[in-house]
Amino acid sequence: MNSHTLLVANTRQTLRRFRALLGALVVGMALLVASAAVVGSQVVAGARTLDSDSSLTSIELLGVAPSGTPRELTPESLEEIRALQGAVEVVGAASVGVSLSDPQGGETGDTAFDGVFWAMPRFSWSQPPVVEAASGWSADNVLGPGQALLPSTYLGEDLSPLVGKTLTLEYTRRTGSQAGVPELMTIEVVGVFDNTDPKRDGDSALYLDVGDFERVYASLLGASDGRVPASGSYNAGWVKAASVADAERLAQELTDLGYYVNAGGGEANLPPALAVLQQVNAVIAVSLGLFGVGIGMTLAGTWSHLRRWDVGVLTSLGWSSREIMRTYLAELAIVGLAVGAVAAAVGTVLTVVTGVVAHETALLGSGPTPLLAWPPVTWLLGVVVAVPAALLLGAFVRVLRLSRTEPDDALRRID
Amino acid sequence: MIEVSDLSRSYANSRAPVISGLSFSVRRGEILWVAGPSGSGKTTLLNVLGLLSTANSGEYRIDGQEMLGAPQQVRARSRRDVVSTVFQRGNLFAHLSAVDNVLVGMHPKERSVAEASLAAVGMAGRERQPAGLMSGGEQGRVAIARATARRTPVLLADEPVSGLDDANASAVLQLLEQAGASGVAVVVVSHDPRVGPIASATLTLPARQAA
């Protein structure tokens, strides 16, 4: 049977007759591609930042464990950890009780500020963000010698007025098993950090430069050279890994070495803005996907109804069920592939344009929006395949039933 | 060639059969004219003979092979190789050209045969014209060309001269006569008396009684 001529003519007829529905399908699928690509690239860019900057790459080690005796966190063991592959930064930590006072207040007999804090080393990658900083000091900067960060509130008092002030830090230098003398250190308050949700470090943490903290902690252990003695150990240790994958591997490696890993990898959550964006994108993707399947199946249903008479003529001319299935499903597959390919092409153009516009206007917030966002190949292939699949899905049973209908029944259609 | 015995056909929505107890035969080269008033079941009979629908009871044999209970594949193959039907309304694909409409029922390599059939019905030079742009008479002629081009041993025609003027009707009847003369068993369903002269036998269906 001469199916080729009929296939070509029918395909043209279907493309012409259903151009409005097919056009809607192209637009819907193109939007799906563009949405997925632009938002996806934004999320990926954000996730890359997370990968290097977030707590996902932090590992917390503790000097004590709920059961058993873990390896001590000594200066030597920290050196060993620093040598491990993927370990970017290693900080020994402890909480050292210190008091803080305003020297000017002391001189005048009117103490402007007096408080007791827990001094800790500052490593911004796993500690609360700075909410107010002294001029000339950026929250992104690491603390330098003589610089400190205070909590934003202390016993209900707002400490932000202390930002920029120079205060006196008093700590203890151990001189015997039960004896010690006070030591003083002058610090500049370069900022206050958000302690509305204190979490791990508590609401009275005071962050010092790592070197200053070493000096304070070493004094508490009785050392006078400002260095933690080889016999001394930290209560906790923090390891910054190069990537999330490195963090997972390092956590296992440290456990194998006998250290107690209290937490590794942190909370595997995207920042709220990115998470919302990702959720919205998922909803859009599902909606557009359902839209595509719905349009495809509706179109296939209408198409099958219109082809009923055609199939009746063909069966009356002796076309077999198989020939009819092959010809008409091929027609739908060709139409679907054409629509899918056009949708993928339009989606790609739309993605590039949207990416540039989003970059220029920061539509998606202040995150790292790439200038050129390309749709993922899997999405493009998915669209190219999904459209014909939806059409075939919607039409298969109808065409099969039609091809087996007596010609007389099929021909009784109202033109 | 065609043997029909005690054939009855009724529809689900009607208690009275459309055709009842029909028996006749058509040999190769014969032209049977099935006449009768409107509603007497002429087209229903033609649909059964053309294997487009089935009957409720009776026998229908082509060259000795029973067709009513035959598997779907056998009926489809017979529609392709044994029986051709010329429909009253032509049943052409409006978006296909005349020659492509003829070729729909044939192998694409038989284009010259399709063109010759169109020439035989006076459609030479109009092969590429879309059927949708043709008049009713022209469409009827293309439908006859499609049926005769397939050279099946059985040719059925439903009201082939209905609505045609004498000249066109004469040309169509001449084609049917030629088919009969070439050994084809022809059954013409028509209420038009112009068919009478070419018929070798006549079967008049009685008016159907109201159910």
Short mmCIF file of N, CA and C in Angstrom, two decimals, chain A residues 272-386:
data_model
loop_
_atom_site.label_atom_id
_atom_site.label_comp_id
_atom_site.label_asym_id
_atom_site.label_seq_id
_atom_site.Cartn_x
_atom_site.Cartn_y
_atom_site.Cartn_z
N PRO A 272 17.75 29.76 52.01
CA PRO A 272 16.31 29.85 51.80
C PRO A 272 15.92 30.37 50.42
N ALA A 273 16.60 31.43 49.94
CA ALA A 273 16.22 32.00 48.65
C ALA A 273 16.38 30.99 47.52
N LEU A 274 17.53 30.28 47.56
CA LEU A 274 17.76 29.30 46.52
C LEU A 274 16.80 28.12 46.64
N ALA A 275 16.54 27.75 47.90
CA ALA A 275 15.62 26.63 48.11
C ALA A 275 14.23 26.96 47.57
N VAL A 276 13.78 28.20 47.84
CA VAL A 276 12.47 28.62 47.35
C VAL A 276 12.46 28.61 45.81
N LEU A 277 13.57 29.15 45.26
CA LEU A 277 13.70 29.20 43.81
C LEU A 277 13.64 27.79 43.21
N GLN A 278 14.31 26.88 43.89
CA GLN A 278 14.34 25.51 43.41
C GLN A 278 12.95 24.88 43.49
N GLN A 279 12.25 25.18 44.59
CA GLN A 279 10.89 24.64 44.75
C GLN A 279 9.96 25.20 43.67
N VAL A 280 10.07 26.52 43.48
CA VAL A 280 9.23 27.16 42.47
C VAL A 280 9.51 26.56 41.10
N ASN A 281 10.79 26.36 40.85
CA ASN A 281 11.18 25.79 39.56
C ASN A 281 10.63 24.38 39.39
N ALA A 282 10.65 23.63 40.48
CA ALA A 282 10.12 22.27 40.42
C ALA A 282 8.62 22.30 40.13
N VAL A 283 7.92 23.23 40.78
CA VAL A 283 6.47 23.35 40.55
C VAL A 283 6.20 23.74 39.10
N ILE A 284 7.00 24.71 38.62
CA ILE A 284 6.83 25.14 37.21
C ILE A 284 7.10 23.97 36.28
N ALA A 285 8.16 23.24 36.57
CA ALA A 285 8.53 22.11 35.70
C ALA A 285 7.41 21.08 35.67
N VAL A 286 6.90 20.74 36.85
CA VAL A 286 5.83 19.74 36.91
C VAL A 286 4.58 20.26 36.19
N SER A 287 4.25 21.54 36.44
CA SER A 287 3.06 22.13 35.82
C SER A 287 3.17 22.12 34.30
N LEU A 288 4.34 22.57 33.82
CA LEU A 288 4.53 22.62 32.37
C LEU A 288 4.58 21.22 31.78
N GLY A 289 5.18 20.30 32.53
CA GLY A 289 5.22 18.92 32.08
C GLY A 289 3.80 18.36 31.94
N LEU A 290 2.97 18.59 32.97
CA LEU A 290 1.58 18.12 32.92
C LEU A 290 0.82 18.83 31.80
N PHE A 291 1.12 20.13 31.65
CA PHE A 291 0.50 20.90 30.58
C PHE A 291 0.82 20.26 29.23
N GLY A 292 2.10 19.92 29.05
CA GLY A 292 2.53 19.32 27.79
C GLY A 292 1.85 17.98 27.55
N VAL A 293 1.82 17.16 28.59
CA VAL A 293 1.18 15.85 28.44
C VAL A 293 -0.32 16.03 28.17
N GLY A 294 -0.93 16.99 28.89
CA GLY A 294 -2.36 17.25 28.73
C GLY A 294 -2.68 17.71 27.32
N ILE A 295 -1.90 18.69 26.86
CA ILE A 295 -2.11 19.20 25.49
C ILE A 295 -1.89 18.09 24.48
N GLY A 296 -0.81 17.34 24.70
CA GLY A 296 -0.47 16.26 23.77
C GLY A 296 -1.58 15.23 23.69
N MET A 297 -2.11 14.86 24.86
CA MET A 297 -3.14 13.82 24.88
C MET A 297 -4.46 14.34 24.32
N THR A 298 -4.76 15.61 24.63
CA THR A 298 -5.99 16.22 24.08
C THR A 298 -5.90 16.28 22.56
N LEU A 299 -4.75 16.74 22.11
CA LEU A 299 -4.53 16.85 20.66
C LEU A 299 -4.64 15.47 20.02
N ALA A 300 -4.04 14.47 20.67
CA ALA A 300 -4.08 13.12 20.11
C ALA A 300 -5.52 12.62 20.06
N GLY A 301 -6.29 12.95 21.08
CA GLY A 301 -7.69 12.52 21.11
C GLY A 301 -8.49 13.15 19.99
N THR A 302 -8.34 14.46 19.81
CA THR A 302 -9.06 15.16 18.74
C THR A 302 -8.60 14.65 17.38
N TRP A 303 -7.31 14.48 17.27
CA TRP A 303 -6.72 13.99 16.01
C TRP A 303 -7.30 12.61 15.67
N SER A 304 -7.38 11.73 16.67
CA SER A 304 -7.90 10.38 16.43
C SER A 304 -9.34 10.45 15.94
N HIS A 305 -10.11 11.36 16.54
CA HIS A 305 -11.52 11.50 16.16
C HIS A 305 -11.62 11.93 14.69
N LEU A 306 -10.76 12.88 14.33
CA LEU A 306 -10.79 13.37 12.95
C LEU A 306 -10.29 12.33 11.95
N ARG A 307 -9.43 11.45 12.39
CA ARG A 307 -8.86 10.45 11.50
C ARG A 307 -9.75 9.21 11.38
N ARG A 308 -10.83 9.18 12.11
CA ARG A 308 -11.70 8.00 12.12
C ARG A 308 -12.19 7.66 10.70
N TRP A 309 -12.66 8.66 10.02
CA TRP A 309 -13.19 8.46 8.68
C TRP A 309 -12.07 8.00 7.74
N ASP A 310 -10.90 8.62 7.88
CA ASP A 310 -9.74 8.25 7.04
C ASP A 310 -9.43 6.76 7.21
N VAL A 311 -9.43 6.34 8.46
CA VAL A 311 -9.11 4.93 8.73
C VAL A 311 -10.19 4.03 8.13
N GLY A 312 -11.44 4.48 8.17
CA GLY A 312 -12.52 3.72 7.55
C GLY A 312 -12.29 3.54 6.07
N VAL A 313 -11.87 4.59 5.40
CA VAL A 313 -11.60 4.50 3.95
C VAL A 313 -10.46 3.50 3.70
N LEU A 314 -9.43 3.64 4.51
CA LEU A 314 -8.26 2.76 4.30
C LEU A 314 -8.60 1.30 4.56
N THR A 315 -9.37 1.03 5.61
CA THR A 315 -9.73 -0.37 5.86
C THR A 315 -10.64 -0.90 4.75
N SER A 316 -11.46 -0.02 4.18
CA SER A 316 -12.33 -0.46 3.08
C SER A 316 -11.51 -0.77 1.84
N LEU A 317 -10.30 -0.17 1.77
CA LEU A 317 -9.42 -0.44 0.63
C LEU A 317 -8.47 -1.60 0.93
N GLY A 318 -8.64 -2.22 2.09
CA GLY A 318 -7.86 -3.41 2.41
C GLY A 318 -6.61 -3.17 3.21
N TRP A 319 -6.46 -1.97 3.75
CA TRP A 319 -5.28 -1.75 4.60
C TRP A 319 -5.42 -2.61 5.85
N SER A 320 -4.31 -3.21 6.25
CA SER A 320 -4.36 -4.04 7.46
C SER A 320 -4.24 -3.16 8.69
N SER A 321 -4.59 -3.72 9.82
CA SER A 321 -4.50 -3.01 11.09
C SER A 321 -3.06 -2.53 11.33
N ARG A 322 -2.13 -3.40 10.99
CA ARG A 322 -0.72 -3.07 11.21
C ARG A 322 -0.28 -1.88 10.35
N GLU A 323 -0.72 -1.89 9.07
CA GLU A 323 -0.34 -0.78 8.18
C GLU A 323 -0.93 0.54 8.67
N ILE A 324 -2.15 0.47 9.15
CA ILE A 324 -2.80 1.69 9.64
C ILE A 324 -2.09 2.20 10.88
N MET A 325 -1.79 1.29 11.80
CA MET A 325 -1.07 1.69 13.03
C MET A 325 0.26 2.33 12.67
N ARG A 326 0.98 1.67 11.78
CA ARG A 326 2.32 2.15 11.43
C ARG A 326 2.25 3.56 10.81
N THR A 327 1.34 3.73 9.88
CA THR A 327 1.25 5.02 9.17
C THR A 327 0.81 6.15 10.10
N TYR A 328 -0.22 5.88 10.90
CA TYR A 328 -0.76 6.97 11.71
C TYR A 328 0.09 7.26 12.94
N LEU A 329 0.69 6.23 13.53
CA LEU A 329 1.58 6.50 14.67
C LEU A 329 2.86 7.17 14.18
N ALA A 330 3.30 6.82 12.99
CA ALA A 330 4.48 7.50 12.41
C ALA A 330 4.17 8.98 12.21
N GLU A 331 2.96 9.25 11.76
CA GLU A 331 2.56 10.66 11.57
C GLU A 331 2.65 11.42 12.90
N LEU A 332 2.11 10.81 13.94
CA LEU A 332 2.15 11.48 15.25
C LEU A 332 3.58 11.63 15.76
N ALA A 333 4.38 10.60 15.53
CA ALA A 333 5.78 10.66 15.99
C ALA A 333 6.52 11.79 15.27
N ILE A 334 6.29 11.92 13.96
CA ILE A 334 6.96 12.98 13.19
C ILE A 334 6.50 14.35 13.68
N VAL A 335 5.19 14.50 13.85
CA VAL A 335 4.65 15.78 14.33
C VAL A 335 5.23 16.09 15.71
N GLY A 336 5.25 15.08 16.59
CA GLY A 336 5.76 15.27 17.95
C GLY A 336 7.23 15.64 17.96
N LEU A 337 8.02 14.94 17.14
CA LEU A 337 9.45 15.22 17.07
C LEU A 337 9.69 16.64 16.55
N ALA A 338 8.90 17.02 15.54
CA ALA A 338 9.05 18.38 14.99
C ALA A 338 8.73 19.42 16.05
N VAL A 339 7.63 19.21 16.75
CA VAL A 339 7.24 20.15 17.80
C VAL A 339 8.29 20.16 18.93
N GLY A 340 8.73 18.97 19.32
CA GLY A 340 9.74 18.88 20.38
C GLY A 340 11.03 19.57 19.98
N ALA A 341 11.46 19.37 18.72
CA ALA A 341 12.71 19.98 18.26
C ALA A 341 12.58 21.50 18.22
N VAL A 342 11.44 21.98 17.73
CA VAL A 342 11.24 23.44 17.69
C VAL A 342 11.19 23.99 19.12
N ALA A 343 10.51 23.27 20.01
CA ALA A 343 10.42 23.72 21.41
C ALA A 343 11.82 23.77 22.05
N ALA A 344 12.63 22.76 21.74
CA ALA A 344 13.99 22.74 22.30
C ALA A 344 14.80 23.92 21.76
N ALA A 345 14.65 24.19 20.46
CA ALA A 345 15.39 25.31 19.86
C ALA A 345 14.91 26.65 20.44
N VAL A 346 13.60 26.82 20.50
CA VAL A 346 13.06 28.07 21.06
C VAL A 346 13.46 28.19 22.54
N GLY A 347 13.39 27.07 23.24
CA GLY A 347 13.77 27.06 24.66
C GLY A 347 15.22 27.47 24.85
N THR A 348 16.09 27.01 23.95
CA THR A 348 17.51 27.36 24.05
C THR A 348 17.71 28.86 23.86
N VAL A 349 17.05 29.40 22.83
CA VAL A 349 17.16 30.84 22.57
C VAL A 349 16.61 31.63 23.77
N LEU A 350 15.46 31.17 24.25
CA LEU A 350 14.81 31.82 25.39
C LEU A 350 15.71 31.78 26.63
N THR A 351 16.39 30.67 26.79
CA THR A 351 17.29 30.50 27.93
C THR A 351 18.43 31.51 27.88
N VAL A 352 19.02 31.62 26.69
CA VAL A 352 20.15 32.55 26.54
C VAL A 352 19.69 33.98 26.80
N VAL A 353 18.55 34.33 26.18
CA VAL A 353 18.04 35.69 26.34
C VAL A 353 17.69 35.95 27.81
N THR A 354 16.97 35.01 28.42
CA THR A 354 16.57 35.17 29.82
C THR A 354 17.80 35.24 30.72
N GLY A 355 18.81 34.42 30.40
CA GLY A 355 20.03 34.43 31.20
C GLY A 355 20.71 35.79 31.17
N VAL A 356 20.77 36.36 29.97
CA VAL A 356 21.41 37.68 29.82
C VAL A 356 20.59 38.74 30.56
N VAL A 357 19.26 38.68 30.37
CA VAL A 357 18.39 39.66 31.04
C VAL A 357 18.50 39.52 32.56
N ALA A 358 18.48 38.27 33.03
CA ALA A 358 18.57 38.03 34.48
C ALA A 358 19.90 38.54 35.02
N HIS A 359 20.96 38.36 34.22
CA HIS A 359 22.27 38.83 34.65
C HIS A 359 22.31 40.36 34.72
N GLU A 360 21.73 40.97 33.69
CA GLU A 360 21.77 42.44 33.62
C GLU A 360 20.91 43.09 34.69
N THR A 361 19.77 42.46 34.98
CA THR A 361 18.84 43.11 35.89
C THR A 361 18.79 42.47 37.27
N ALA A 362 19.61 41.43 37.47
CA ALA A 362 19.63 40.72 38.76
C ALA A 362 18.22 40.28 39.16
N LEU A 363 17.51 39.72 38.16
CA LEU A 363 16.13 39.29 38.41
C LEU A 363 16.07 38.25 39.51
N LEU A 364 17.10 37.46 39.57
CA LEU A 364 17.06 36.34 40.51
C LEU A 364 17.81 36.66 41.80
N GLY A 365 17.89 37.92 42.14
CA GLY A 365 18.55 38.29 43.38
C GLY A 365 20.01 38.58 43.15
N SER A 366 20.74 38.70 44.23
CA SER A 366 22.13 39.11 44.11
C SER A 366 23.07 37.94 43.97
N GLY A 367 22.53 36.78 43.76
CA GLY A 367 23.36 35.58 43.66
C GLY A 367 24.20 35.58 42.40
N PRO A 368 25.01 34.58 42.29
CA PRO A 368 25.93 34.54 41.16
C PRO A 368 25.24 34.03 39.90
N THR A 369 24.49 34.89 39.23
CA THR A 369 23.81 34.48 38.00
C THR A 369 24.80 34.46 36.85
N PRO A 370 24.95 33.34 36.19
CA PRO A 370 25.88 33.31 35.07
C PRO A 370 25.32 34.10 33.89
N LEU A 371 26.23 34.68 33.11
CA LEU A 371 25.80 35.48 31.97
C LEU A 371 25.15 34.60 30.91
N LEU A 372 25.76 33.44 30.64
CA LEU A 372 25.21 32.54 29.64
C LEU A 372 24.77 31.25 30.31
N ALA A 373 23.46 31.05 30.30
CA ALA A 373 22.94 29.80 30.85
C ALA A 373 22.47 28.95 29.68
N TRP A 374 22.95 27.74 29.60
CA TRP A 374 22.53 26.83 28.53
C TRP A 374 21.62 25.77 29.12
N PRO A 375 20.58 25.39 28.38
CA PRO A 375 19.71 24.34 28.91
C PRO A 375 20.47 23.02 29.00
N PRO A 376 20.24 22.24 30.04
CA PRO A 376 20.90 20.94 30.13
C PRO A 376 20.48 20.05 28.95
N VAL A 377 21.43 19.30 28.44
CA VAL A 377 21.14 18.44 27.28
C VAL A 377 20.03 17.45 27.61
N THR A 378 20.02 16.98 28.86
CA THR A 378 18.99 16.00 29.23
C THR A 378 17.59 16.61 29.13
N TRP A 379 17.47 17.90 29.51
CA TRP A 379 16.17 18.56 29.40
C TRP A 379 15.77 18.70 27.93
N LEU A 380 16.73 19.08 27.09
CA LEU A 380 16.43 19.24 25.67
C LEU A 380 15.99 17.92 25.06
N LEU A 381 16.77 16.88 25.37
CA LEU A 381 16.41 15.56 24.85
C LEU A 381 15.06 15.12 25.40
N GLY A 382 14.85 15.45 26.67
CA GLY A 382 13.58 15.10 27.31
C GLY A 382 12.40 15.71 26.60
N VAL A 383 12.53 16.99 26.24
CA VAL A 383 11.44 17.68 25.53
C VAL A 383 11.23 17.07 24.14
N VAL A 384 12.36 16.83 23.45
CA VAL A 384 12.26 16.27 22.09
C VAL A 384 11.57 14.90 22.12
N VAL A 385 11.84 14.15 23.17
CA VAL A 385 11.26 12.80 23.26
C VAL A 385 9.86 12.83 23.89
N ALA A 386 9.67 13.75 24.85
CA ALA A 386 8.42 13.74 25.62
C ALA A 386 7.21 14.12 24.78
#
